mmCIF file of C-alpha atoms in Angstrom:
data_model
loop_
_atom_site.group_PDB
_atom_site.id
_atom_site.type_symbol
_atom_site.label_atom_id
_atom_site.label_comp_id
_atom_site.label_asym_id
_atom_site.label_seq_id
_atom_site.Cartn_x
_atom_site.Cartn_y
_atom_site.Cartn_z
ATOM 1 C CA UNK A 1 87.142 122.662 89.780
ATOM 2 C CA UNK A 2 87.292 124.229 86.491
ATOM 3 C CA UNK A 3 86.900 121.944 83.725
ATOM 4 C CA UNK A 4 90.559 119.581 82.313
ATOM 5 C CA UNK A 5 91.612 118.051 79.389
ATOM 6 C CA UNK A 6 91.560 113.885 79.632
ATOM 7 C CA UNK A 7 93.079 110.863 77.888
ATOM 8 C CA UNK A 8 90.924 107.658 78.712
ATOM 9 C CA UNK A 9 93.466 104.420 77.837
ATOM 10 C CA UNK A 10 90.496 102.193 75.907
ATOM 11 C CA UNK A 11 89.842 101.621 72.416
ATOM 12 C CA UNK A 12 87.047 99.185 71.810
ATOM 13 C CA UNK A 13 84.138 99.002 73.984
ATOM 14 C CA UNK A 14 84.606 95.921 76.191
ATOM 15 C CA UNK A 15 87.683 97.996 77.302
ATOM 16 C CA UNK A 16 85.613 101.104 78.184
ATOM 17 C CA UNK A 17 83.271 99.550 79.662
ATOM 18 C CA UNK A 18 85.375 97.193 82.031
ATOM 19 C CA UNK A 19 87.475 100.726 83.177
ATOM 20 C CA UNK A 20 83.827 102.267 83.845
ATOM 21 C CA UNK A 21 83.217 99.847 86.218
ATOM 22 C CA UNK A 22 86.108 100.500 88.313
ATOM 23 C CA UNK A 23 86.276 104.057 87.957
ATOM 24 C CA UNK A 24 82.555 103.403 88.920
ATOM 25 C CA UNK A 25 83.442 101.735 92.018
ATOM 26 C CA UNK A 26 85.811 103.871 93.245
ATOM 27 C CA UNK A 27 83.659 107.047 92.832
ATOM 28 C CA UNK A 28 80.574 105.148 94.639
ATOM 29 C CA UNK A 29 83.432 104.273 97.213
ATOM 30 C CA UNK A 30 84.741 108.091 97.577
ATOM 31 C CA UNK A 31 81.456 109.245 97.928
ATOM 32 C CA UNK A 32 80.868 107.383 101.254
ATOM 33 C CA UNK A 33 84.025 109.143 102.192
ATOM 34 C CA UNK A 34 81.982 112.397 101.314
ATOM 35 C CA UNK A 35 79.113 111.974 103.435
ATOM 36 C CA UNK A 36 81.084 111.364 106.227
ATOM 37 C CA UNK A 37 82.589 114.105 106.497
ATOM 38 C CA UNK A 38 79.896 116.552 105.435
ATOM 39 C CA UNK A 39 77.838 114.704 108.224
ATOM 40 C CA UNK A 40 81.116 115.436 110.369
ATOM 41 C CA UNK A 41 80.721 119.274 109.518
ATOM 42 C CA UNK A 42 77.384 119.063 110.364
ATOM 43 C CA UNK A 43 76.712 120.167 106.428
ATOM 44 C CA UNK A 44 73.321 117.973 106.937
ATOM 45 C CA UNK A 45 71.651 119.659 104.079
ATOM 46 C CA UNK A 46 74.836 118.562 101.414
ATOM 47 C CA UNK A 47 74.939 114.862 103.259
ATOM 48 C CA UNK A 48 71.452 114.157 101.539
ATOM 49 C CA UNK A 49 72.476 115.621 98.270
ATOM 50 C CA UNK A 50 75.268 113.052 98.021
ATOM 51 C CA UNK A 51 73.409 110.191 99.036
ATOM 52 C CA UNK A 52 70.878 110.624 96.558
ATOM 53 C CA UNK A 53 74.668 110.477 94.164
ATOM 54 C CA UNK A 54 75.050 107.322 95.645
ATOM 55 C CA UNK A 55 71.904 105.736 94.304
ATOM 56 C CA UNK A 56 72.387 107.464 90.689
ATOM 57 C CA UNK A 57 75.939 105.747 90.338
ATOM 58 C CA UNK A 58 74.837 102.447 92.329
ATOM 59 C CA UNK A 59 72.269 102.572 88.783
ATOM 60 C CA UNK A 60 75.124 103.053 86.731
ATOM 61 C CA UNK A 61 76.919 100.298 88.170
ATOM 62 C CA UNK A 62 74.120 97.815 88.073
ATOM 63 C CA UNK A 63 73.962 98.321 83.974
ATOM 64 C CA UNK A 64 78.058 98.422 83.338
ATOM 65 C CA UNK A 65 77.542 94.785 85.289
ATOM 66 C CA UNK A 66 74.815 93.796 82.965
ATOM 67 C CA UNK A 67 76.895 94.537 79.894
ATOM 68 C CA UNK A 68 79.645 92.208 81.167
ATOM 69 C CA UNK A 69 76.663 89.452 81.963
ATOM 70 C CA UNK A 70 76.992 89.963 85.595
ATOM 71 C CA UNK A 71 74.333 90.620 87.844
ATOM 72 C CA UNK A 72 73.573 94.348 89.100
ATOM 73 C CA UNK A 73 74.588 94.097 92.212
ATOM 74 C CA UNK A 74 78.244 94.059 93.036
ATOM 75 C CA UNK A 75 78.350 93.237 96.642
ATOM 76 C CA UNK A 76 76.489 93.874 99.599
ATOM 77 C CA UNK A 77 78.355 96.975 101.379
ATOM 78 C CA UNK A 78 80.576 97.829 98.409
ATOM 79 C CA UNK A 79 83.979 99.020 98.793
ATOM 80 C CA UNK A 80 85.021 102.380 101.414
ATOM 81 C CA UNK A 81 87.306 105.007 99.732
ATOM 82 C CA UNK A 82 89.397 107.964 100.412
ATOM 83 C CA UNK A 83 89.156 111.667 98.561
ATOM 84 C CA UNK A 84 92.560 111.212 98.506
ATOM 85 C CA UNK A 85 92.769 108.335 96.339
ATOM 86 C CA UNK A 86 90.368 109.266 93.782
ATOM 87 C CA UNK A 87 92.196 112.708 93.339
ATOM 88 C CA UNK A 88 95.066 110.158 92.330
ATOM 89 C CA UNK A 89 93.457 107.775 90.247
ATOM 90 C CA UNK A 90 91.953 110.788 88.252
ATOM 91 C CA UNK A 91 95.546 112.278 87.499
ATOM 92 C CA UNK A 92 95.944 108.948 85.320
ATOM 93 C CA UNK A 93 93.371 110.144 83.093
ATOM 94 C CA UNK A 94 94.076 114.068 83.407
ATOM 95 C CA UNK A 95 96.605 115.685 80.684
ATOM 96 C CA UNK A 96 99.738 117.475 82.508
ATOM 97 C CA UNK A 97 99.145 121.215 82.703
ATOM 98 C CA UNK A 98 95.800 121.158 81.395
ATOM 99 C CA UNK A 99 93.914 121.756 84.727
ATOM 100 C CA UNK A 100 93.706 125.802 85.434
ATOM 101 C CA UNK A 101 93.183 125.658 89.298
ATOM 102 C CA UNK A 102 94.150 122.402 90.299
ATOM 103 C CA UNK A 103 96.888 124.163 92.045
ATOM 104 C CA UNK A 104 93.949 125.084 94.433
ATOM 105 C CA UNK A 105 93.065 122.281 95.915
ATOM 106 C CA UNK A 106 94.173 120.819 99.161
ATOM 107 C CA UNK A 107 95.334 117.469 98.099
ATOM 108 C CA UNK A 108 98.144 116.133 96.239
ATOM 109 C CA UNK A 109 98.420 113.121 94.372
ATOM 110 C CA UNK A 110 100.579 110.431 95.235
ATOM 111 C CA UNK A 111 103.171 108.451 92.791
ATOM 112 C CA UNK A 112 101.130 106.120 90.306
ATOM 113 C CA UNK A 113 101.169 102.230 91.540
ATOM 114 C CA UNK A 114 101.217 100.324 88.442
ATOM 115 C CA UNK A 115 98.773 96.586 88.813
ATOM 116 C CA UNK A 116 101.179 94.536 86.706
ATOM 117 C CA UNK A 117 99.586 91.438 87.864
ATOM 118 C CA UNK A 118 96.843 89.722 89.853
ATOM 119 C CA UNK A 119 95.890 86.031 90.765
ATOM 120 C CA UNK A 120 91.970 86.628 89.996
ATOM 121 C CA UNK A 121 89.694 85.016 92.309
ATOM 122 C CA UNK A 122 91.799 82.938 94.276
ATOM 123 C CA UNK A 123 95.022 83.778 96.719
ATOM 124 C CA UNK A 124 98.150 84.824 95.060
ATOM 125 C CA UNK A 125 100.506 87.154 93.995
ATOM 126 C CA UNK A 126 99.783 90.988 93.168
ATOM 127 C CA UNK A 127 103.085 92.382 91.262
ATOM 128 C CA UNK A 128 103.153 96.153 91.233
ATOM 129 C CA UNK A 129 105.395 98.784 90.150
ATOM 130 C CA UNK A 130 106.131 102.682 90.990
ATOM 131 C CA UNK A 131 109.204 105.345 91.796
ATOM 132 C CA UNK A 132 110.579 105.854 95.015
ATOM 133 C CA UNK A 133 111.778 109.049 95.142
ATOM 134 C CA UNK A 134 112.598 109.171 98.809
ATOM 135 C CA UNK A 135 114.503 105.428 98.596
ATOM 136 C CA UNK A 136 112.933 103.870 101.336
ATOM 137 C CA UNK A 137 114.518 100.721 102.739
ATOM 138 C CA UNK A 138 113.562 97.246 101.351
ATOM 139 C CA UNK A 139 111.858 96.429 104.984
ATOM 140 C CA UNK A 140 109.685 99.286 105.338
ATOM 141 C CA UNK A 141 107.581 98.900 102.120
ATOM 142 C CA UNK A 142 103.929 97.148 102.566
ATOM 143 C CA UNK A 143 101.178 96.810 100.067
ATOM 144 C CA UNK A 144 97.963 97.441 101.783
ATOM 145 C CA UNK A 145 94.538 96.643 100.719
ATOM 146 C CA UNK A 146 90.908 98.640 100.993
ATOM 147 C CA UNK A 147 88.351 95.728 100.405
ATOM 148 C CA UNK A 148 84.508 96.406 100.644
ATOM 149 C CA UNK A 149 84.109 97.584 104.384
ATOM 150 C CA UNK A 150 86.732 95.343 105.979
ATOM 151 C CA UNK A 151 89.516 97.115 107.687
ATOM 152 C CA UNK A 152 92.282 97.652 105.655
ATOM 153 C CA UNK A 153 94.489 94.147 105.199
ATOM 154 C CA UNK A 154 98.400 94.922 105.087
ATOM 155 C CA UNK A 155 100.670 92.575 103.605
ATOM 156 C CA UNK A 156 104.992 92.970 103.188
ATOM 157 C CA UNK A 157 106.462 94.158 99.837
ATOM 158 C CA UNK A 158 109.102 91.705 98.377
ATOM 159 C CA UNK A 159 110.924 94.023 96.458
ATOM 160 C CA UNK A 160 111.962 91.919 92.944
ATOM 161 C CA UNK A 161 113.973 94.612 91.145
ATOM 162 C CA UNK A 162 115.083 98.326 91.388
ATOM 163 C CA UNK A 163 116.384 100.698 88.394
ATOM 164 C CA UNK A 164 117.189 103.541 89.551
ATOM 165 C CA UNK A 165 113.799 105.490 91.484
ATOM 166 C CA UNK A 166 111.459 102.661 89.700
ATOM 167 C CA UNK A 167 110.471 99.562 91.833
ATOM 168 C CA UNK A 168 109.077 96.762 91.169
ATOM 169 C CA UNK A 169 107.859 94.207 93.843
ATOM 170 C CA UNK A 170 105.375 91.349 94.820
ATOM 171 C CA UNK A 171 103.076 90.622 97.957
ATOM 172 C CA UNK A 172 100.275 88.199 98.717
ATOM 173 C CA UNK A 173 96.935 88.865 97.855
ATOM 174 C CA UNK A 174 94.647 86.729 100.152
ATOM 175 C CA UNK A 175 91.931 86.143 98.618
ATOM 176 C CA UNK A 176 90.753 83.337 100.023
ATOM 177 C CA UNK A 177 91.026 84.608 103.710
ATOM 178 C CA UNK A 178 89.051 87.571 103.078
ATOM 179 C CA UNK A 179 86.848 86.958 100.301
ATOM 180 C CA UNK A 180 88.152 89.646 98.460
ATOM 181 C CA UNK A 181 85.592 90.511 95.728
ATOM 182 C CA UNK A 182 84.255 93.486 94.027
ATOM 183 C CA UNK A 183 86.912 96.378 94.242
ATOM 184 C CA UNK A 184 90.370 96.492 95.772
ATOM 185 C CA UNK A 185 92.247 99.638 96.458
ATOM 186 C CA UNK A 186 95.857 98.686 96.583
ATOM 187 C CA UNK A 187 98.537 100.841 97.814
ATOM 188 C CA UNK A 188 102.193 100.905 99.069
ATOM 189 C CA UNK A 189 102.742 102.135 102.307
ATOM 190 C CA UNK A 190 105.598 103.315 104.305
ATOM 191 C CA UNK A 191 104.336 101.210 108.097
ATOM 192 C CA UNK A 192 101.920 97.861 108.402
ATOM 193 C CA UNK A 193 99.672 99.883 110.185
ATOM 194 C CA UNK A 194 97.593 98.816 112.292
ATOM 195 C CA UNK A 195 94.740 100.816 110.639
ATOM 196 C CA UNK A 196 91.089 101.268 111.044
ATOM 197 C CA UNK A 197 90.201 103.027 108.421
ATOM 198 C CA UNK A 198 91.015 104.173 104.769
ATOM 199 C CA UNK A 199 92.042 107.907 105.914
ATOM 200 C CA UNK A 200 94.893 106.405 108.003
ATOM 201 C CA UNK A 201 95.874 104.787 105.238
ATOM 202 C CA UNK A 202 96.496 107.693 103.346
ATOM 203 C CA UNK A 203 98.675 109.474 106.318
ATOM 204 C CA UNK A 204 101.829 107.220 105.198
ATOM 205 C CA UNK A 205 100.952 106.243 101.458
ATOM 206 C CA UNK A 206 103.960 105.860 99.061
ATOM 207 C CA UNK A 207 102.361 104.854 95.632
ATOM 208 C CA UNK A 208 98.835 104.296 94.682
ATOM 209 C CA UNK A 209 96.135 103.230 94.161
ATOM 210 C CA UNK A 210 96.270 100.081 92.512
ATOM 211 C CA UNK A 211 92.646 99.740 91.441
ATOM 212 C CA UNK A 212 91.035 95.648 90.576
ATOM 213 C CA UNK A 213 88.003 94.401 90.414
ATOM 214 C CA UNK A 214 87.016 90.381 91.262
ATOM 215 C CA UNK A 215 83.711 88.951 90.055
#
């Protein structure tokens, strides 16, 4: 990957810092997602280099959390990820046109979900908005969520309002039933699943992710 131009949305340093913890968390997320399948190709050799990533950003982590008065440690078995969804979440930060060989790569992004708003640490509702180019039905819209190693918890998308391609809906966040701390990955999806894993998940993603982090 050759090198891109970036706009980071911050501008004092509580800001920064509270976006490097979830970027943060995602990466130490994707990277699990790396092991696994270097460790699937039998690329044994490249499976150690990674872990010893893992450790390096599990540091970084610990002193972002410290800088909010937190304690280091986020969670026990922090949250899975998907390649997939951290090619995404970078594009939000990556200037149009200003990658020379992303054109390359074997993934593509999906449409931007947009957190409007979450309930925090209790059970609520998450509000979310993206574009629906391919105008699918009302009914067949769920907002599914990646939490720490839990399989992935699907919930229906009330869908409040729709201008044209732009949507902009509501669905539970349970909090309370699945302890939902440290990072969520939320993301609109096409079928409730069932799914046991994140990589299913991004077989019939829509819009995402939707990146928060609780306590």
């Amino acid at each position: 990957m050759l090198p891109c131009q970036y706009s980071i949305p911050v501008d004092n340093f509580d800001a920064a810092i509270e976006l490097a913890v979830k970027f943060t968390d995602m990466a130490l997320g994707v990277l699990q997602d790396v092991v696994e399948r270097y460790a699937l190709g039998s690329d044994f050799t490249l499976a150690r280099q990674i872990s010893s990533l893992i450790g390096e950003k599990g540091e970084q982590q610990g002193w972002f959390r410290i800088m909010q008065g937190k304690v280091p440690s986020e969670l026990p078995y922090p949250t899975t990820g998907d390649v997939h969804f951290a090619f995404s979440a970078v594009q939000s930060f990556t200037v149009p046109g200003s990658c020379p060989n992303i054109h390359t790569f074997p993934l593509e992004p999906f449409e931007p979900l947009h957190v409007i708003q979450t309930p925090g640490a209790r059970t609520g509702d998450v509000i979310v908005s993206f574009v629906d180019h391919q105008n699918i039905s009302d009914s067949s819209l769920w907002v599914t969520y990646i939490n720490q190693q839990n399989l992935p918890i699907v919930e229906p998308l009330k869908v409040i309002a729709r201008t044209g391609n732009e949507v902009t809906g509501e669905a539970l966040f349970p909090y309370e039933a699945h302890r939902m701390n440290g990072l969520t990955i939320a993301v609109v999806t096409t079928t409730d699943g069932p799914f046991s894993n994140s990589y299913e998940v991004t077989k019939v993603t829509l819009a995402g992710p939707g990146l928060f982090v609780i306590n």
